[in-house]
PDB file of C-alpha atoms in Angstrom:
ATOM      1  CA  MET A 213    -199.754 124.604-124.148  1.00 46.00           C
ATOM      2  CA  LYS A 214    -200.205 127.464-121.936  1.00 41.00           C
ATOM      3  CA  LYS A 215    -204.100 126.738-121.423  1.00 42.00           C
ATOM      4  CA  LEU A 216    -203.222 123.044-120.605  1.00 42.00           C
ATOM      5  CA  PHE A 217    -200.621 124.013-118.065  1.00 43.00           C
ATOM      6  CA  LEU A 218    -203.025 126.372-116.425  1.00 40.00           C
ATOM      7  CA  THR A 219    -205.667 123.592-116.448  1.00 40.00           C
ATOM      8  CA  LEU A 220    -203.167 121.194-114.786  1.00 45.00           C
ATOM      9  CA  GLY A 221    -202.380 123.956-112.075  1.00 46.00           C
ATOM     10  CA  LEU A 222    -205.933 124.140-111.338  1.00 40.00           C
ATOM     11  CA  ALA A 223    -206.533 120.659-111.308  1.00 44.00           C
ATOM     12  CA  ALA A 224    -203.752 120.098-109.016  1.00 47.00           C
ATOM     13  CA  LEU A 225    -205.319 122.671-106.789  1.00 43.00           C
ATOM     14  CA  VAL A 226    -208.619 120.926-106.796  1.00 41.00           C
ATOM     15  CA  ALA A 227    -207.171 117.562-106.072  1.00 44.00           C
ATOM     16  CA  THR A 228    -204.831 118.381-103.466  1.00 45.00           C
ATOM     17  CA  GLY A 229    -207.445 120.341-101.737  1.00 45.00           C
ATOM     18  CA  SER A 230    -210.041 117.630-101.873  1.00 42.00           C
ATOM     19  CA  TRP A 231    -207.442 114.726-100.840  1.00 42.00           C
ATOM     20  CA  ALA A 232    -206.027 116.493 -97.773  1.00 40.00           C
ATOM     21  CA  GLN A 233    -208.524 116.394 -95.355  1.00 43.00           C
ATOM     22  CA  ASP A 234    -207.368 114.057 -92.618  1.00 50.00           C
ATOM     23  CA  SER A 235    -203.875 115.252 -91.856  1.00 59.00           C
ATOM     24  CA  GLU A 236    -202.030 118.492 -91.121  1.00 85.00           C
ATOM     25  CA  LYS A 237    -201.220 120.160 -94.173  1.00 88.00           C
ATOM     26  CA  ARG A 238    -198.514 122.544 -95.080  1.00 92.00           C
ATOM     27  CA  PRO A 239    -196.933 123.695 -98.389  1.00 93.00           C
ATOM     28  CA  ILE A 240    -194.075 122.194 -99.881  1.00 94.00           C
ATOM     29  CA  THR A 241    -190.772 124.060 -99.961  1.00 95.00           C
ATOM     30  CA  ALA A 242    -188.593 124.606-102.999  1.00 93.00           C
ATOM     31  CA  ALA A 243    -185.931 122.370-101.473  1.00 95.00           C
ATOM     32  CA  GLU A 244    -188.420 119.811-100.536  1.00 96.00           C
ATOM     33  CA  TYR A 245    -189.800 119.734-104.138  1.00 95.00           C
ATOM     34  CA  GLU A 246    -186.400 119.219-105.658  1.00 95.00           C
ATOM     35  CA  ALA A 247    -185.602 116.495-103.148  1.00 96.00           C
ATOM     36  CA  ALA A 248    -189.015 114.602-103.670  1.00 96.00           C
ATOM     37  CA  LYS A 249    -188.241 114.321-107.348  1.00 95.00           C
ATOM     38  CA  LYS A 250    -185.438 111.863-106.474  1.00 94.00           C
ATOM     39  CA  ILE A 251    -187.729 109.503-104.744  1.00 95.00           C
ATOM     40  CA  ALA A 252    -187.546 105.852-106.325  1.00 93.00           C
ATOM     41  CA  VAL A 253    -190.307 103.505-106.161  1.00 94.00           C
ATOM     42  CA  LYS A 254    -189.047  99.973-106.853  1.00 93.00           C
ATOM     43  CA  ASN A 255    -192.450  98.292-107.859  1.00 94.00           C
ATOM     44  CA  LEU A 256    -195.058 100.716-109.287  1.00 93.00           C
ATOM     45  CA  GLU A 257    -197.864  98.164-109.140  1.00 90.00           C
ATOM     46  CA  LYS A 258    -197.265  96.803-105.719  1.00 92.00           C
ATOM     47  CA  ASP A 259    -195.561  99.535-103.779  1.00 93.00           C
ATOM     48  CA  THR A 260    -198.558 101.722-102.581  1.00 93.00           C
ATOM     49  CA  TYR A 261    -196.796 102.801 -99.418  1.00 95.00           C
ATOM     50  CA  VAL A 262    -193.218 103.998 -99.876  1.00 94.00           C
ATOM     51  CA  LYS A 263    -190.894 105.586 -97.265  1.00 96.00           C
ATOM     52  CA  ALA A 264    -187.912 107.341 -98.904  1.00 94.00           C
ATOM     53  CA  GLY A 265    -185.450 109.514 -96.753  1.00 93.00           C
ATOM     54  CA  SER A 266    -187.775 112.286 -95.341  1.00 95.00           C
ATOM     55  CA  PHE A 267    -190.591 111.544 -97.476  1.00 96.00           C
ATOM     56  CA  ILE A 268    -193.554 108.959 -97.557  1.00 96.00           C
ATOM     57  CA  LEU A 269    -195.592 108.177-100.363  1.00 96.00           C
ATOM     58  CA  ASP A 270    -199.183 106.830 -99.960  1.00 94.00           C
ATOM     59  CA  ARG A 271    -201.681 105.402-102.768  1.00 90.00           C
ATOM     60  CA  SER A 272    -205.020 103.992-102.424  1.00 78.00           C
ATOM     61  CA  GLY A 273    -206.402 103.774-106.020  1.00 81.00           C
ATOM     62  CA  ASP A 274    -205.191 102.043-109.151  1.00 87.00           C
ATOM     63  CA  PRO A 275    -203.141 103.648-111.724  1.00 90.00           C
ATOM     64  CA  PHE A 276    -204.646 105.514-114.566  1.00 88.00           C
ATOM     65  CA  VAL A 277    -203.871 103.464-117.885  1.00 89.00           C
ATOM     66  CA  PHE A 278    -204.032 105.253-121.327  1.00 85.00           C
ATOM     67  CA  LYS A 279    -203.584 103.694-124.737  1.00 80.00           C
ATOM     68  CA  PHE A 280    -203.165 106.140-127.516  1.00 70.00           C
ATOM     69  CA  SER A 281    -203.280 105.547-131.144  1.00 69.00           C
ATOM     70  CA  ASP A 282    -199.581 105.380-131.265  1.00 76.00           C
ATOM     71  CA  GLY A 283    -199.763 102.011-129.630  1.00 80.00           C
ATOM     72  CA  THR A 284    -197.680 103.267-126.475  1.00 87.00           C
ATOM     73  CA  GLU A 285    -199.347 102.522-123.083  1.00 90.00           C
ATOM     74  CA  ARG A 286    -198.817 105.239-120.626  1.00 91.00           C
ATOM     75  CA  ARG A 287    -199.837 105.136-116.851  1.00 93.00           C
ATOM     76  CA  VAL A 288    -200.082 107.853-114.362  1.00 92.00           C
ATOM     77  CA  TYR A 289    -199.693 106.912-110.479  1.00 94.00           C
ATOM     78  CA  LEU A 290    -200.973 109.382-107.975  1.00 94.00           C
ATOM     79  CA  TYR A 291    -199.809 109.444-104.446  1.00 94.00           C
ATOM     80  CA  LYS A 292    -200.127 111.495-101.263  1.00 94.00           C
ATOM     81  CA  LEU A 293    -196.755 113.099-100.319  1.00 95.00           C
ATOM     82  CA  PHE A 294    -195.915 113.407 -96.655  1.00 96.00           C
ATOM     83  CA  GLU A 295    -192.986 114.454 -94.703  1.00 95.00           C
ATOM     84  CA  THR A 296    -191.662 112.113 -91.893  1.00 93.00           C
ATOM     85  CA  GLU A 297    -190.810 114.394 -89.193  1.00 90.00           C
ATOM     86  CA  LYS A 298    -194.415 115.927 -88.269  1.00 91.00           C
ATOM     87  CA  MET A 299    -196.380 113.656 -90.818  1.00 93.00           C
ATOM     88  CA  SER A 300    -197.421 116.998 -92.646  1.00 93.00           C
ATOM     89  CA  GLU A 301    -199.073 116.456 -95.952  1.00 92.00           C
ATOM     90  CA  LEU A 302    -197.356 118.319 -98.501  1.00 94.00           C
ATOM     91  CA  GLY A 303    -199.651 117.781-101.489  1.00 90.00           C
ATOM     92  CA  MET A 304    -199.672 115.044-104.001  1.00 92.00           C
ATOM     93  CA  TYR A 305    -197.107 113.253-106.255  1.00 95.00           C
ATOM     94  CA  ALA A 306    -197.479 112.026-109.771  1.00 94.00           C
ATOM     95  CA  ILE A 307    -195.358 109.373-111.637  1.00 95.00           C
ATOM     96  CA  TYR A 308    -196.010 109.208-115.326  1.00 95.00           C
ATOM     97  CA  THR A 309    -194.486 106.361-116.967  1.00 94.00           C
ATOM     98  CA  THR A 310    -194.280 104.406-120.369  1.00 94.00           C
ATOM     99  CA  PRO A 311    -193.955 100.738-119.394  1.00 92.00           C
ATOM    100  CA  LYS A 312    -192.683  99.476-122.527  1.00 90.00           C
ATOM    101  CA  ASP A 313    -189.429 101.372-122.483  1.00 92.00           C
ATOM    102  CA  GLY A 314    -189.351 101.834-118.764  1.00 92.00           C
ATOM    103  CA  LYS A 315    -189.322 105.694-119.113  1.00 94.00           C
ATOM    104  CA  LEU A 316    -190.796 107.414-116.218  1.00 93.00           C
ATOM    105  CA  LYS A 317    -190.986 111.248-114.798  1.00 95.00           C
ATOM    106  CA  ALA A 318    -192.013 111.819-111.317  1.00 95.00           C
ATOM    107  CA  PHE A 319    -192.583 115.177-109.294  1.00 92.00           C
ATOM    108  CA  PRO A 320    -194.753 116.550-106.758  1.00 94.00           C
ATOM    109  CA  LEU A 321    -198.025 118.403-107.309  1.00 91.00           C
ATOM    110  CA  PRO A 322    -198.110 121.598-105.100  1.00 87.00           C
ATOM    111  CA  SER A 323    -200.884 122.529-102.648  1.00 81.00           C
ATOM    112  CA  PRO A 324    -202.807 125.625-103.379  1.00 77.00           C
ATOM    113  CA  ASP A 325    -200.745 127.516-100.740  1.00 80.00           C
ATOM    114  CA  ALA A 326    -197.407 126.474-102.003  1.00 85.00           C
ATOM    115  CA  PRO A 327    -194.811 129.533-102.879  1.00 86.00           C
ATOM    116  CA  GLY A 328    -194.722 130.832-106.276  1.00 82.00           C
ATOM    117  CA  GLU A 329    -191.276 129.353-106.635  1.00 85.00           C
ATOM    118  CA  VAL A 330    -192.473 125.929-106.097  1.00 88.00           C
ATOM    119  CA  TRP A 331    -195.317 126.455-108.787  1.00 84.00           C
ATOM    120  CA  GLY A 332    -192.869 127.701-111.264  1.00 83.00           C
ATOM    121  CA  LYS A 333    -190.666 124.381-110.732  1.00 87.00           C
ATOM    122  CA  TYR A 334    -194.018 122.560-111.370  1.00 86.00           C
ATOM    123  CA  ILE A 335    -194.819 124.362-114.408  1.00 83.00           C
ATOM    124  CA  ASP A 336    -191.432 123.889-115.807  1.00 84.00           C
ATOM    125  CA  ASP A 337    -191.385 120.121-114.964  1.00 87.00           C
ATOM    126  CA  LEU A 338    -194.542 119.688-117.053  1.00 84.00           C
ATOM    127  CA  LYS A 339    -193.345 121.708-120.000  1.00 82.00           C
ATOM    128  CA  TYR A 340    -189.996 119.848-120.267  1.00 85.00           C
ATOM    129  CA  GLY A 341    -191.525 116.642-119.228  1.00 85.00           C
ATOM    130  CA  GLU A 342    -193.894 116.966-122.207  1.00 83.00           C
ATOM    131  CA  GLU A 343    -190.760 117.498-124.357  1.00 84.00           C
ATOM    132  CA  ALA A 344    -189.119 114.659-123.185  1.00 88.00           C
ATOM    133  CA  MET A 345    -192.066 112.379-123.036  1.00 90.00           C
ATOM    134  CA  LYS A 346    -194.957 112.908-125.169  1.00 86.00           C
ATOM    135  CA  GLY A 347    -198.527 112.516-123.625  1.00 85.00           C
ATOM    136  CA  LEU A 348    -197.165 113.502-120.243  1.00 89.00           C
ATOM    137  CA  SER A 349    -199.308 116.506-119.999  1.00 82.00           C
ATOM    138  CA  SER A 350    -202.760 115.511-121.356  1.00 80.00           C
ATOM    139  CA  CYS A 351    -202.382 112.226-119.146  1.00 84.00           C
ATOM    140  CA  ILE A 352    -201.673 113.921-115.947  1.00 84.00           C
ATOM    141  CA  ALA A 353    -204.399 116.525-116.587  1.00 78.00           C
ATOM    142  CA  PHE A 354    -206.903 113.819-117.001  1.00 76.00           C
ATOM    143  CA  ALA A 355    -205.757 111.843-113.933  1.00 79.00           C
ATOM    144  CA  LEU A 356    -205.992 115.129-111.928  1.00 78.00           C
ATOM    145  CA  THR A 357    -209.312 116.203-113.177  1.00 68.00           C
ATOM    146  CA  LYS A 358    -210.685 112.595-112.486  1.00 68.00           C
ATOM    147  CA  SER A 359    -209.034 112.430-108.857  1.00 68.00           C
ATOM    148  CA  GLY A 360    -210.563 115.943-107.902  1.00 58.00           C
ATOM    149  CA  VAL A 361    -213.651 116.495-105.884  1.00 31.00           C
ATOM    150  CA  GLY A 362    -215.565 119.727-105.812  1.00 30.00           C
ATOM    151  CA  GLY A 363    -215.513 123.041-107.564  1.00 32.00           C
ATOM    152  CA  ALA A 364    -212.859 125.246-108.620  1.00 33.00           C
ATOM    153  CA  PRO A 365    -210.142 126.472-106.055  1.00 34.00           C
ATOM    154  CA  ALA A 366    -210.695 129.627-104.331  1.00 33.00           C
ATOM    155  CA  ALA A 367    -208.400 131.771-106.321  1.00 34.00           C
ATOM    156  CA  ALA A 368    -210.126 130.830-109.451  1.00 33.00           C
ATOM    157  CA  GLN A 369    -213.302 131.439-108.050  1.00 34.00           C
ATOM    158  CA  GLU A 370    -212.349 134.999-107.183  1.00 35.00           C
ATOM    159  CA  GLY A 371    -211.371 135.552-110.841  1.00 35.00           C
ATOM    160  CA  GLU A 372    -207.638 135.376-110.450  1.00 38.00           C
ATOM    161  CA  LYS A 373    -205.775 136.334-113.415  1.00 42.00           C
ATOM    162  CA  ILE A 374    -202.927 134.313-114.185  1.00 48.00           C
ATOM    163  CA  GLU A 375    -200.925 135.812-117.057  1.00 57.00           C
ATOM    164  CA  TYR A 376    -197.142 135.844-118.119  1.00 64.00           C
ATOM    165  CA  CYS A 377    -197.139 138.763-120.336  1.00 89.00           C
ATOM    166  CA  PHE A 378    -195.385 142.011-121.417  1.00 94.00           C
ATOM    167  CA  PRO A 379    -196.550 145.460-122.574  1.00 96.00           C
ATOM    168  CA  ALA A 380    -196.328 146.226-126.155  1.00 96.00           C
ATOM    169  CA  ASP A 381    -193.561 148.607-125.986  1.00 95.00           C
ATOM    170  CA  ALA A 382    -191.268 145.704-124.548  1.00 97.00           C
ATOM    171  CA  LEU A 383    -188.033 145.207-126.663  1.00 97.00           C
ATOM    172  CA  VAL A 384    -187.146 141.670-127.647  1.00 98.00           C
ATOM    173  CA  THR A 385    -183.730 140.912-128.797  1.00 97.00           C
ATOM    174  CA  LEU A 386    -183.609 139.501-132.178  1.00 98.00           C
ATOM    175  CA  ALA A 387    -180.827 137.011-133.377  1.00 96.00           C
ATOM    176  CA  ASN A 388    -178.812 139.546-135.103  1.00 96.00           C
ATOM    177  CA  GLY A 389    -178.580 141.670-131.848  1.00 95.00           C
ATOM    178  CA  THR A 390    -181.177 144.302-132.817  1.00 97.00           C
ATOM    179  CA  THR A 391    -184.503 144.704-130.962  1.00 97.00           C
ATOM    180  CA  LYS A 392    -188.026 144.648-132.046  1.00 97.00           C
ATOM    181  CA  ALA A 393    -191.129 145.566-129.955  1.00 97.00           C
ATOM    182  CA  ILE A 394    -192.907 142.601-128.720  1.00 98.00           C
ATOM    183  CA  ALA A 395    -196.201 143.604-130.314  1.00 96.00           C
ATOM    184  CA  SER A 396    -194.767 143.427-133.648  1.00 97.00           C
ATOM    185  CA  LEU A 397    -193.187 139.935-133.575  1.00 97.00           C
ATOM    186  CA  THR A 398    -194.647 137.164-135.751  1.00 96.00           C
ATOM    187  CA  ALA A 399    -194.170 133.431-136.036  1.00 96.00           C
ATOM    188  CA  GLY A 400    -190.889 132.743-137.656  1.00 97.00           C
ATOM    189  CA  ASP A 401    -188.963 135.692-136.228  1.00 97.00           C
ATOM    190  CA  GLN A 402    -185.474 134.723-134.958  1.00 98.00           C
ATOM    191  CA  ILE A 403    -184.870 135.912-131.495  1.00 98.00           C
ATOM    192  CA  GLN A 404    -182.000 135.464-128.855  1.00 97.00           C
ATOM    193  CA  SER A 405    -182.234 132.794-126.191  1.00 96.00           C
ATOM    194  CA  PHE A 406    -179.941 131.298-123.577  1.00 92.00           C
ATOM    195  CA  ASN A 407    -178.551 127.821-123.453  1.00 86.00           C
ATOM    196  CA  ALA A 408    -178.421 126.687-119.715  1.00 77.00           C
ATOM    197  CA  ASN A 409    -175.980 123.678-120.727  1.00 79.00           C
ATOM    198  CA  THR A 410    -173.670 125.547-122.858  1.00 83.00           C
ATOM    199  CA  LYS A 411    -174.064 129.003-121.040  1.00 82.00           C
ATOM    200  CA  VAL A 412    -174.001 130.917-124.265  1.00 88.00           C
ATOM    201  CA  LEU A 413    -176.890 132.904-126.157  1.00 92.00           C
ATOM    202  CA  GLU A 414    -178.294 131.078-129.155  1.00 94.00           C
ATOM    203  CA  THR A 415    -181.036 131.635-131.370  1.00 96.00           C
ATOM    204  CA  ALA A 416    -184.880 130.588-130.967  1.00 96.00           C
ATOM    205  CA  THR A 417    -187.857 130.797-133.199  1.00 97.00           C
ATOM    206  CA  VAL A 418    -191.057 132.473-132.417  1.00 97.00           C
ATOM    207  CA  GLU A 419    -193.978 130.050-132.578  1.00 96.00           C
ATOM    208  CA  LYS A 420    -196.625 132.003-131.617  1.00 94.00           C
ATOM    209  CA  LEU A 421    -197.547 135.612-130.174  1.00 95.00           C
ATOM    210  CA  ASP A 422    -200.187 135.543-127.410  1.00 91.00           C
ATOM    211  CA  ILE A 423    -202.275 138.597-126.979  1.00 93.00           C
ATOM    212  CA  HIS A 424    -204.464 139.430-124.241  1.00 89.00           C
ATOM    213  CA  ALA A 425    -206.466 142.547-125.065  1.00 88.00           C
ATOM    214  CA  ASN A 426    -209.108 145.172-123.833  1.00 83.00           C
ATOM    215  CA  GLN A 427    -208.482 144.428-120.060  1.00 84.00           C
ATOM    216  CA  SER A 428    -206.563 146.141-117.301  1.00 84.00           C
ATOM    217  CA  PHE A 429    -203.376 144.630-116.673  1.00 88.00           C
ATOM    218  CA  ALA A 430    -200.856 145.811-113.852  1.00 88.00           C
ATOM    219  CA  LEU A 431    -197.361 145.821-114.527  1.00 93.00           C
ATOM    220  CA  THR A 432    -194.521 145.090-111.919  1.00 93.00           C
ATOM    221  CA  ARG A 433    -191.213 147.013-112.499  1.00 93.00           C
ATOM    222  CA  LEU A 434    -187.720 145.847-111.820  1.00 94.00           C
ATOM    223  CA  THR A 435    -184.790 148.347-111.957  1.00 92.00           C
ATOM    224  CA  LEU A 436    -181.401 146.711-112.459  1.00 93.00           C
ATOM    225  CA  MET A 437    -177.856 147.824-112.046  1.00 90.00           C
ATOM    226  CA  ASP A 438    -174.388 146.500-113.165  1.00 88.00           C
ATOM    227  CA  PRO A 439    -172.735 145.707-109.832  1.00 84.00           C
ATOM    228  CA  ALA A 440    -169.290 147.371-111.281  1.00 77.00           C
ATOM    229  CA  ALA A 441    -171.348 150.580-111.347  1.00 65.00           C
ATOM    230  CA  LYS A 442    -171.826 150.332-107.543  1.00 55.00           C
ATOM    231  CA  LEU A 443    -168.418 151.069-107.030  1.00 50.00           C
ATOM    232  CA  THR A 444    -168.456 154.329-108.491  1.00 46.00           C
ATOM    233  CA  ALA A 445    -172.196 155.419-108.127  1.00 42.00           C
ATOM    234  CA  SER A 446    -171.456 157.193-104.641  1.00 42.00           C
ATOM    235  CA  GLN A 447    -168.874 159.392-106.686  1.00 42.00           C
ATOM    236  CA  SER A 448    -171.151 160.438-109.318  1.00 38.00           C
ATOM    237  CA  THR A 449    -174.954 161.718-109.528  1.00 37.00           C
ATOM    238  CA  GLN A 450    -175.307 160.009-112.930  1.00 41.00           C
ATOM    239  CA  TRP A 451    -175.269 156.260-113.476  1.00 49.00           C
ATOM    240  CA  GLU A 452    -177.091 153.666-115.707  1.00 64.00           C
ATOM    241  CA  SER A 453    -179.798 151.366-114.651  1.00 80.00           C
ATOM    242  CA  VAL A 454    -182.020 149.186-116.707  1.00 90.00           C
ATOM    243  CA  SER A 455    -185.723 148.305-116.256  1.00 94.00           C
ATOM    244  CA  LEU A 456    -187.953 145.423-116.959  1.00 97.00           C
ATOM    245  CA  GLU A 457    -191.750 145.634-116.954  1.00 96.00           C
ATOM    246  CA  ALA A 458    -194.063 142.608-116.894  1.00 96.00           C
ATOM    247  CA  THR A 459    -197.153 141.197-115.253  1.00 93.00           C
ATOM    248  CA  ALA A 460    -196.456 139.991-111.676  1.00 90.00           C
ATOM    249  CA  ASN A 461    -196.537 136.340-112.639  1.00 88.00           C
ATOM    250  CA  HIS A 462    -194.074 136.262-115.379  1.00 93.00           C
ATOM    251  CA  PRO A 463    -191.042 134.267-114.637  1.00 92.00           C
ATOM    252  CA  VAL A 464    -187.399 135.464-114.784  1.00 94.00           C
ATOM    253  CA  LEU A 465    -184.137 133.748-114.256  1.00 92.00           C
ATOM    254  CA  THR A 466    -182.049 134.681-111.112  1.00 94.00           C
ATOM    255  CA  THR A 467    -178.841 133.441-109.795  1.00 92.00           C
ATOM    256  CA  SER A 468    -180.924 131.598-107.347  1.00 90.00           C
ATOM    257  CA  GLY A 469    -183.492 130.207-109.780  1.00 89.00           C
ATOM    258  CA  VAL A 470    -186.559 130.870-111.401  1.00 90.00           C
ATOM    259  CA  LYS A 471    -188.838 133.414-109.657  1.00 91.00           C
ATOM    260  CA  ARG A 472    -192.005 135.413-110.864  1.00 90.00           C
ATOM    261  CA  MET A 473    -191.646 139.169-111.137  1.00 93.00           C
ATOM    262  CA  SER A 474    -193.608 139.794-108.076  1.00 90.00           C
ATOM    263  CA  GLU A 475    -191.068 137.415-105.803  1.00 91.00           C
ATOM    264  CA  VAL A 476    -187.881 139.156-106.948  1.00 93.00           C
ATOM    265  CA  LYS A 477    -186.354 141.138-104.042  1.00 92.00           C
ATOM    266  CA  VAL A 478    -183.813 143.957-103.761  1.00 90.00           C
ATOM    267  CA  GLY A 479    -180.407 142.296-103.855  1.00 91.00           C
ATOM    268  CA  ASP A 480    -181.387 139.539-106.149  1.00 94.00           C
ATOM    269  CA  THR A 481    -179.458 138.887-109.178  1.00 95.00           C
ATOM    270  CA  LEU A 482    -180.723 138.728-112.903  1.00 97.00           C
ATOM    271  CA  TYR A 483    -179.124 138.337-116.282  1.00 95.00           C
ATOM    272  CA  HIS A 484    -178.720 141.210-118.450  1.00 95.00           C
ATOM    273  CA  ARG A 485    -177.278 141.137-122.102  1.00 95.00           C
ATOM    274  CA  ASP A 486    -174.284 143.260-122.868  1.00 91.00           C
ATOM    275  CA  ALA A 487    -174.917 144.680-126.128  1.00 88.00           C
ATOM    276  CA  GLN A 488    -171.133 145.266-126.933  1.00 89.00           C
ATOM    277  CA  THR A 489    -169.960 141.813-126.218  1.00 92.00           C
ATOM    278  CA  ASN A 490    -173.319 139.856-126.581  1.00 91.00           C
ATOM    279  CA  VAL A 491    -172.764 138.018-123.428  1.00 92.00           C
ATOM    280  CA  LEU A 492    -175.063 137.980-120.422  1.00 93.00           C
ATOM    281  CA  LYS A 493    -173.791 139.784-117.292  1.00 93.00           C
ATOM    282  CA  PRO A 494    -175.305 139.360-113.774  1.00 94.00           C
ATOM    283  CA  TYR A 495    -177.115 142.597-112.775  1.00 95.00           C
ATOM    284  CA  ASP A 496    -178.225 143.312-109.500  1.00 93.00           C
ATOM    285  CA  VAL A 497    -182.095 144.456-108.398  1.00 92.00           C
ATOM    286  CA  PHE A 498    -181.989 147.726-106.518  1.00 85.00           C
ATOM    287  CA  LEU A 499    -185.512 148.681-106.714  1.00 88.00           C
ATOM    288  CA  THR A 500    -188.832 146.679-107.102  1.00 90.00           C
ATOM    289  CA  GLN A 501    -192.173 148.392-107.728  1.00 91.00           C
ATOM    290  CA  SER A 502    -195.659 146.657-107.952  1.00 86.00           C
ATOM    291  CA  ALA A 503    -198.370 148.194-110.089  1.00 85.00           C
ATOM    292  CA  VAL A 504    -196.459 150.744-111.564  1.00 85.00           C
ATOM    293  CA  ARG A 505    -198.704 151.355-114.234  1.00 89.00           C
ATOM    294  CA  SER A 506    -201.620 149.540-116.147  1.00 90.00           C
ATOM    295  CA  VAL A 507    -202.011 148.878-119.876  1.00 92.00           C
ATOM    296  CA  ASN A 508    -205.001 147.357-121.745  1.00 91.00           C
ATOM    297  CA  ASN A 509    -202.966 145.011-123.891  1.00 93.00           C
ATOM    298  CA  VAL A 510    -200.106 142.475-122.972  1.00 95.00           C
ATOM    299  CA  TYR A 511    -198.154 140.005-124.953  1.00 96.00           C
ATOM    300  CA  ASN A 512    -196.371 136.766-124.462  1.00 94.00           C
ATOM    301  CA  VAL A 513    -194.002 134.892-126.715  1.00 95.00           C
ATOM    302  CA  LYS A 514    -194.170 131.138-127.460  1.00 94.00           C
ATOM    303  CA  THR A 515    -190.688 129.780-128.754  1.00 94.00           C
ATOM    304  CA  ASP A 516    -188.839 126.466-129.467  1.00 93.00           C
ATOM    305  CA  LYS A 517    -186.460 127.388-126.483  1.00 93.00           C
ATOM    306  CA  ALA A 518    -186.970 128.012-122.684  1.00 92.00           C
ATOM    307  CA  THR A 519    -185.855 131.747-122.549  1.00 95.00           C
ATOM    308  CA  TYR A 520    -185.601 134.935-124.487  1.00 97.00           C
ATOM    309  CA  VAL A 521    -184.340 138.500-123.887  1.00 97.00           C
ATOM    310  CA  VAL A 522    -186.667 141.506-123.223  1.00 98.00           C
ATOM    311  CA  ASN A 523    -185.401 144.982-122.478  1.00 96.00           C
ATOM    312  CA  GLY A 524    -182.001 143.199-122.475  1.00 96.00           C
ATOM    313  CA  THR A 525    -182.956 140.989-119.536  1.00 97.00           C
ATOM    314  CA  LEU A 526    -183.321 137.295-119.606  1.00 96.00           C
ATOM    315  CA  VAL A 527    -186.971 135.999-119.103  1.00 96.00           C
ATOM    316  CA  MET A 528    -188.611 132.579-119.060  1.00 93.00           C
ATOM    317  CA  VAL A 529    -190.950 131.302-121.635  1.00 91.00           C
ATOM    318  CA  LYS A 530    -194.263 130.581-120.318  1.00 81.00           C
TER     319      LYS A 530
END
């Protein structure tokens, strides 16, 4: 699935780059991304031009129609997405639907220069959209590939590495509260996850351990501190902090949303597990360091849930 999401990302880069030639372009913001997902198209077959609030959708081609062996027809409608103030093009917009039951999923497709936070939202929409509507990812991947013109985007041509991984010694919290080095995890292991709906820790099952070996991977380090400790830190020369290391692209959950490691700033708040109470507590970032060290092997966990706990800190599954 990771390879498919990466393909979808690269396809989106190609397609948005090739379609956006005539109008002024700018990257969509995270707030605009969320707002655009609420655009309603009354008649997908007839409405090729839609003005909704501060956005405009413009479609010139027919929808892509898929008929799988399960008998369910699936369709993908691709639009150009504009904002109305300056008529700047923000990228593309996809609507995936199964006409028989009337279900649909709609979201923007970011332009190449969109911020990492937006790309994180896009990847999450693909992942959770696929879980809710089987076939979404493969249909959108096909539609984007067919719509794209030209070669790979500049970042891909330059050999950009897009990895979401941890070093071998990263400690993953198991369901029973103990820890295990990520490199030692195997399919079937039970680890801790966080349920965003119930706001409690729950159990996730390891489905797969991805290993990227024999390369040089630079790690980003975040150092966190319990806010309560700040009250006494000035009175003592000793106070406890925790750290998290991962590749720069790996996403973590902050109180302001999902961010890549490289996007986290001093003052941001992440979630850290209290080993005594087994609950998550807000921990503040007081130091960020890029490329603190390099390792030859990195690891990424695939589970049946959206999050897991590494070095006591909540991270996202990618």
